[in-house]
Amino acid sequence: MRPCWAVITAAGSGVRLGCEGPKALVDVAGRSMLSRSLDIFKADPQVERICVTAPVEWVDRFGALVGPGVRVVPGGTDRQTSVRAGIEAVSDNAAWPNTQAEGAMLLIHDAARPFTPAEVLRRIIERLEAGANAVLPAVPVTDTIRQVGADGSQNSASQVAGALVDRSGLRAMQTPQGFDADFICQAYRQVGDVSAFTDDGAIAQAVGEQVVLVPGDSMSFKITVPLDLQLAEAVAAL
Ligand code: CTP
Ligand code: MG
């Protein structure tokens, strides 16, 4: 069985949620998002290493919260820079005694998605074990999508609509995004400045890799704005 590692990104500040401290420490029905997200990976027996990215000034506080065996590293100013720090830490074999590195797979997950079902992890791991280097969970887009017309300003109160986009060919990406660990380490190094990318799959594509999509899950929603937190409270009560 190939070992699996996880990087959980939790270094964001939660500007859109409008929280006081780091978003990952926001309480959802009695437990933080980070604690809930960590449990998804701690519960999977194949996961041998877990690394969490924290806001620089919160590393010690996060370290006290994550539990034994989990490493916390300072994140960067954007998500992909944080992920890079997490990848470097989780793949530093000297820092992880008694764990395997040979053939490792790496799952990169947003702490802000605390309800990802175990089946999603299993689906991703299955495709990685079947030989894929990059596997992303994807869900259909449910709203009708239109482009903004060429003469429409982004800031005006109303805009002219452009072309309708066929949503049957569109998918929204979730996390965890799964990779062969050696492949994604190398891809992050090769790409250099990763700050312009918005997910890890984009970095795999930037180095020419084929990316496989598997079904995500609506429970994997990301807590971004205050209404999402209310949804999360309701989900936690189910
Ligand atoms: N993230 C990170 N490092 C950053 C920015 C984001 O590790 N510099 C993480 C967040 O902690 C989150 C995930 O990336 O788990 C997805 O980011 P997002 O939902 O945008 O969270 P925030 O950046 O915290 O929120 P906002 O953009 O509203 O400030
Ligand atoms: Mg953000």
Tab-separated table of C-alpha atoms and ligand atoms in Angstrom:
chain	number	residue	atom	x	y	z
A	1	MET	CA	0.000	0.000	0.000
A	2	ARG	CA	1.391	3.405	-0.970
A	3	PRO	CA	1.687	5.855	1.938
A	4	CYS	CA	-0.448	8.981	1.825
A	5	TRP	CA	0.507	12.414	3.177
A	6	ALA	CA	-1.686	15.461	3.713
A	7	VAL	CA	-1.116	19.218	3.642
A	8	ILE	CA	-3.964	21.179	5.220
A	9	THR	CA	-3.952	24.846	4.282
A	10	ALA	CA	-5.017	26.981	7.221
A	11	ALA	CA	-2.905	30.138	6.898
A	12	GLY	CA	-5.655	32.368	5.524
A	13	SER	CA	-7.127	35.216	7.530
A	14	GLY	CA	-10.768	34.914	6.447
A	15	VAL	CA	-11.342	38.445	5.149
A	16	ARG	CA	-14.629	37.502	3.451
A	17	LEU	CA	-15.908	35.735	6.569
A	18	GLY	CA	-14.995	38.813	8.589
A	19	CYS	CA	-13.609	36.859	11.554
A	20	GLU	CA	-11.323	38.180	14.311
A	21	GLY	CA	-8.476	35.625	14.242
A	22	PRO	CA	-7.545	33.029	11.586
A	23	LYS	CA	-10.557	31.543	9.762
A	24	ALA	CA	-9.384	27.980	10.469
A	25	LEU	CA	-9.893	28.527	14.205
A	26	VAL	CA	-13.488	29.709	13.795
A	27	ASP	CA	-15.861	27.529	15.769
A	28	VAL	CA	-18.428	25.365	13.958
A	29	ALA	CA	-20.877	23.919	16.491
A	30	GLY	CA	-18.299	23.521	19.254
A	31	ARG	CA	-15.151	22.613	17.289
A	32	SER	CA	-12.895	24.616	14.994
A	33	MET	CA	-12.899	24.121	11.226
A	34	LEU	CA	-9.248	23.086	11.521
A	35	SER	CA	-9.969	20.404	14.096
A	36	ARG	CA	-12.809	19.029	11.959
A	37	SER	CA	-10.672	19.029	8.805
A	38	LEU	CA	-7.773	17.363	10.613
A	39	ASP	CA	-10.056	14.567	11.777
A	40	ILE	CA	-10.924	13.679	8.167
A	41	PHE	CA	-7.258	12.808	7.573
A	42	LYS	CA	-6.477	11.379	11.023
A	43	ALA	CA	-9.338	8.915	10.454
A	44	ASP	CA	-7.768	7.502	7.278
A	45	PRO	CA	-5.294	4.720	8.171
A	46	GLN	CA	-3.321	5.278	4.961
A	47	VAL	CA	-2.419	8.860	5.957
A	48	GLU	CA	1.035	8.811	7.614
A	49	ARG	CA	2.062	12.467	7.646
A	50	ILE	CA	-0.063	15.576	8.175
A	51	CYS	CA	1.277	19.110	7.847
A	52	VAL	CA	-0.784	22.245	8.560
A	53	THR	CA	0.036	25.732	7.287
A	54	ALA	CA	-0.673	28.491	9.818
A	55	PRO	CA	-0.470	32.294	9.747
A	56	VAL	CA	3.135	33.129	10.718
A	57	GLU	CA	2.294	34.651	14.097
A	58	TRP	CA	-0.047	31.751	14.965
A	59	VAL	CA	2.314	28.801	14.434
A	60	ASP	CA	2.825	28.084	18.143
A	61	ARG	CA	-0.890	28.380	18.937
A	62	PHE	CA	-1.800	26.042	16.064
A	63	GLY	CA	0.942	23.641	17.192
A	64	ALA	CA	-0.731	23.318	20.568
A	65	LEU	CA	-4.077	22.533	18.924
A	66	VAL	CA	-3.281	19.996	16.206
A	67	GLY	CA	-2.319	17.028	18.385
A	68	PRO	CA	0.645	14.638	18.324
A	69	GLY	CA	2.425	13.827	15.082
A	70	VAL	CA	1.001	16.767	13.123
A	71	ARG	CA	3.514	19.422	12.004
A	72	VAL	CA	2.647	23.106	11.701
A	73	VAL	CA	4.585	25.398	9.377
A	74	PRO	CA	4.210	29.108	8.602
A	75	GLY	CA	2.210	29.788	5.459
A	76	GLY	CA	2.717	32.523	2.882
A	77	THR	CA	0.799	35.542	1.663
A	78	ASP	CA	-1.369	33.549	-0.770
A	79	ARG	CA	-2.736	30.001	-0.784
A	80	GLN	CA	-0.280	28.506	-3.279
A	81	THR	CA	2.735	29.936	-1.410
A	82	SER	CA	1.344	28.369	1.768
A	83	VAL	CA	0.915	25.051	-0.025
A	84	ARG	CA	4.505	25.212	-1.215
A	85	ALA	CA	5.712	25.590	2.400
A	86	GLY	CA	3.525	22.632	3.376
A	87	ILE	CA	4.825	20.466	0.543
A	88	GLU	CA	8.446	21.206	1.438
A	89	ALA	CA	7.789	20.299	5.102
A	90	VAL	CA	5.758	17.151	4.479
A	91	SER	CA	8.313	15.778	2.016
A	92	ASP	CA	11.333	16.435	4.258
A	93	ASN	CA	11.952	12.770	5.163
A	94	ALA	CA	14.462	13.591	7.916
A	95	ALA	CA	11.699	15.331	9.878
A	96	TRP	CA	9.351	12.329	9.741
A	97	PRO	CA	10.932	9.272	11.378
A	98	ASN	CA	8.980	6.004	11.240
A	99	THR	CA	6.984	6.959	8.156
A	100	GLN	CA	7.345	5.790	4.584
A	101	ALA	CA	8.297	7.922	1.616
A	102	GLU	CA	8.472	5.359	-1.182
A	103	GLY	CA	5.659	5.945	-3.693
A	104	ALA	CA	3.946	8.520	-1.465
A	105	MET	CA	0.743	10.285	-2.524
A	106	LEU	CA	-0.080	13.788	-1.302
A	107	LEU	CA	-3.543	15.209	-0.622
A	108	ILE	CA	-3.777	19.018	-0.381
A	109	HIS	CA	-6.887	20.197	1.468
A	110	ASP	CA	-8.437	23.496	2.559
A	111	ALA	CA	-9.108	23.634	6.304
A	112	ALA	CA	-12.120	25.704	5.234
A	113	ARG	CA	-13.803	22.507	3.915
A	114	PRO	CA	-14.414	20.670	7.202
A	115	PHE	CA	-17.158	18.305	5.979
A	116	THR	CA	-15.435	16.490	3.100
A	117	PRO	CA	-16.698	12.890	3.194
A	118	ALA	CA	-14.187	10.034	3.548
A	119	GLU	CA	-15.477	8.605	0.250
A	120	VAL	CA	-14.031	11.571	-1.631
A	121	LEU	CA	-10.551	10.801	-0.229
A	122	ARG	CA	-10.985	7.159	-1.195
A	123	ARG	CA	-12.037	8.081	-4.760
A	124	ILE	CA	-8.942	10.259	-5.206
A	125	ILE	CA	-6.552	7.726	-3.665
A	126	GLU	CA	-7.973	4.974	-5.878
A	127	ARG	CA	-7.189	6.941	-9.071
A	128	LEU	CA	-3.705	7.832	-7.793
A	129	GLU	CA	-3.037	4.180	-7.016
A	130	ALA	CA	-4.203	3.338	-10.533
A	131	GLY	CA	-1.360	5.526	-11.849
A	132	ALA	CA	-2.661	9.104	-12.161
A	133	ASN	CA	-0.275	11.883	-11.047
A	134	ALA	CA	-2.983	14.501	-10.427
A	135	VAL	CA	-6.609	13.927	-9.356
A	136	LEU	CA	-9.126	16.666	-8.538
A	137	PRO	CA	-12.628	16.399	-7.043
A	138	ALA	CA	-15.100	18.293	-9.226
A	139	VAL	CA	-18.796	19.160	-9.044
A	140	PRO	CA	-21.223	20.388	-11.729
A	141	VAL	CA	-22.011	24.088	-11.905
A	142	THR	CA	-25.680	24.679	-11.048
A	143	ASP	CA	-26.266	28.329	-11.968
A	144	THR	CA	-26.658	29.494	-15.556
A	145	ILE	CA	-23.381	31.147	-16.563
A	146	ARG	CA	-22.915	34.170	-18.827
A	147	GLN	CA	-19.871	36.188	-19.694
A	148	VAL	CA	-19.876	39.905	-18.988
A	149	GLY	CA	-20.235	41.856	-22.242
A	150	ALA	CA	-17.072	43.382	-23.692
A	151	ASP	CA	-18.379	46.900	-23.069
A	152	GLY	CA	-19.455	46.118	-19.496
A	153	SER	CA	-17.364	47.610	-16.716
A	154	GLN	CA	-16.730	45.350	-13.691
A	155	ASN	CA	-17.622	48.167	-11.330
A	156	SER	CA	-20.799	49.605	-12.778
A	157	ALA	CA	-24.140	48.973	-11.090
A	158	SER	CA	-25.411	47.198	-14.215
A	159	GLN	CA	-23.592	45.462	-17.045
A	160	VAL	CA	-24.410	44.271	-20.535
A	161	ALA	CA	-24.536	40.481	-20.725
A	162	GLY	CA	-22.201	38.646	-23.035
A	163	ALA	CA	-22.421	35.113	-24.338
A	164	LEU	CA	-24.150	32.299	-22.484
A	165	VAL	CA	-21.621	29.639	-21.466
A	166	ASP	CA	-22.608	25.981	-21.817
A	167	ARG	CA	-22.420	24.862	-18.195
A	168	SER	CA	-22.660	21.165	-19.095
A	169	GLY	CA	-18.958	21.375	-19.908
A	170	LEU	CA	-18.010	23.176	-16.688
A	171	ARG	CA	-17.030	21.830	-13.255
A	172	ALA	CA	-16.115	23.592	-10.012
A	173	MET	CA	-12.993	22.286	-8.259
A	174	GLN	CA	-12.924	21.260	-4.615
A	175	THR	CA	-10.254	19.819	-2.348
A	176	PRO	CA	-8.504	17.610	-1.391
A	177	GLN	CA	-6.560	17.655	-4.624
A	178	GLY	CA	-4.415	14.539	-4.861
A	179	PHE	CA	-1.019	14.007	-6.442
A	180	ASP	CA	1.919	11.703	-6.643
A	181	ALA	CA	4.086	13.386	-3.989
A	182	ASP	CA	7.331	13.415	-5.987
A	183	PHE	CA	5.488	14.781	-9.012
A	184	ILE	CA	3.839	17.723	-7.210
A	185	CYS	CA	7.047	18.634	-5.297
A	186	GLN	CA	8.869	18.796	-8.600
A	187	ALA	CA	6.040	20.723	-10.309
A	188	TYR	CA	5.994	23.395	-7.565
A	189	ARG	CA	9.770	23.821	-7.932
A	190	GLN	CA	9.620	23.925	-11.721
A	191	VAL	CA	6.866	26.561	-11.849
A	192	GLY	CA	8.759	28.990	-9.584
A	193	ASP	CA	6.368	31.828	-8.689
A	194	VAL	CA	3.150	30.030	-7.780
A	195	SER	CA	1.225	33.038	-6.446
A	196	ALA	CA	-0.825	33.557	-9.628
A	197	PHE	CA	-2.321	30.044	-9.539
A	198	THR	CA	-5.622	29.444	-7.744
A	199	ASP	CA	-5.401	25.709	-7.173
A	200	ASP	CA	-2.847	22.929	-7.134
A	201	GLY	CA	-4.246	21.259	-10.231
A	202	ALA	CA	-3.304	24.385	-12.197
A	203	ILE	CA	0.334	23.840	-11.245
A	204	ALA	CA	0.157	20.243	-12.469
A	205	GLN	CA	-1.317	21.489	-15.753
A	206	ALA	CA	1.319	24.224	-16.038
A	207	VAL	CA	4.033	21.558	-16.218
A	208	GLY	CA	2.062	19.651	-18.858
A	209	GLU	CA	0.539	16.901	-16.708
A	210	GLN	CA	-2.839	15.356	-17.478
A	211	VAL	CA	-5.256	16.050	-14.622
A	212	VAL	CA	-8.015	13.553	-13.805
A	213	LEU	CA	-11.385	14.694	-12.415
A	214	VAL	CA	-13.420	12.520	-10.037
A	215	PRO	CA	-16.800	13.401	-8.503
A	216	GLY	CA	-16.567	15.743	-5.528
A	217	ASP	CA	-19.400	16.138	-3.027
A	218	SER	CA	-21.699	19.003	-2.078
A	219	MET	CA	-20.708	18.385	1.571
A	220	SER	CA	-17.223	19.515	0.597
A	221	PHE	CA	-18.393	23.146	0.340
A	222	LYS	CA	-15.895	25.807	1.393
A	223	ILE	CA	-16.722	28.157	4.258
A	224	THR	CA	-16.051	31.537	2.671
A	225	VAL	CA	-18.778	34.034	3.652
A	226	PRO	CA	-20.965	34.298	6.794
A	227	LEU	CA	-23.859	32.391	5.184
A	228	ASP	CA	-21.526	29.400	4.637
A	229	LEU	CA	-20.869	29.351	8.368
A	230	GLN	CA	-24.597	29.113	9.049
A	231	LEU	CA	-24.803	26.218	6.575
A	232	ALA	CA	-21.863	24.581	8.363
A	233	GLU	CA	-23.601	24.895	11.743
A	234	ALA	CA	-26.681	23.241	10.233
A	235	VAL	CA	-24.601	20.442	8.680
A	236	ALA	CA	-22.811	19.820	11.994
A	237	ALA	CA	-26.218	19.372	13.653
A	238	LEU	CA	-27.359	16.687	11.149
B	1	CTP	N1	-4.856	29.787	2.807
B	1	CTP	C1	-3.536	29.622	3.229
B	1	CTP	N2	-2.651	30.665	3.082
B	1	CTP	C2	-3.036	31.839	2.568
B	1	CTP	C3	-4.372	32.013	2.133
B	1	CTP	C4	-5.266	30.963	2.260
B	1	CTP	O1	-3.167	28.558	3.721
B	1	CTP	N3	-2.151	32.822	2.480
B	1	CTP	C5	-5.812	28.690	3.009
B	1	CTP	C6	-6.988	29.111	3.888
B	1	CTP	O2	-6.626	29.002	5.262
B	1	CTP	C7	-8.091	28.179	3.455
B	1	CTP	C8	-7.725	27.833	2.017
B	1	CTP	O3	-6.392	28.314	1.787
B	1	CTP	O4	-8.148	26.984	4.223
B	1	CTP	C9	-8.703	28.448	1.031
B	1	CTP	O5	-8.617	29.859	1.119
B	1	CTP	P1	-9.839	30.838	1.397
B	1	CTP	O6	-11.105	30.093	1.508
B	1	CTP	O7	-9.714	31.963	0.436
B	1	CTP	O8	-9.526	31.337	2.902
B	1	CTP	P2	-8.956	32.754	3.350
B	1	CTP	O9	-7.867	33.179	2.432
B	1	CTP	O10	-8.664	32.637	4.804
B	1	CTP	O11	-10.252	33.679	3.166
B	1	CTP	P3	-10.317	35.126	2.448
B	1	CTP	O12	-9.832	34.909	1.030
B	1	CTP	O13	-11.757	35.489	2.539
B	1	CTP	O14	-9.422	36.029	3.246
B	2	MG	MG	-8.299	33.576	0.333
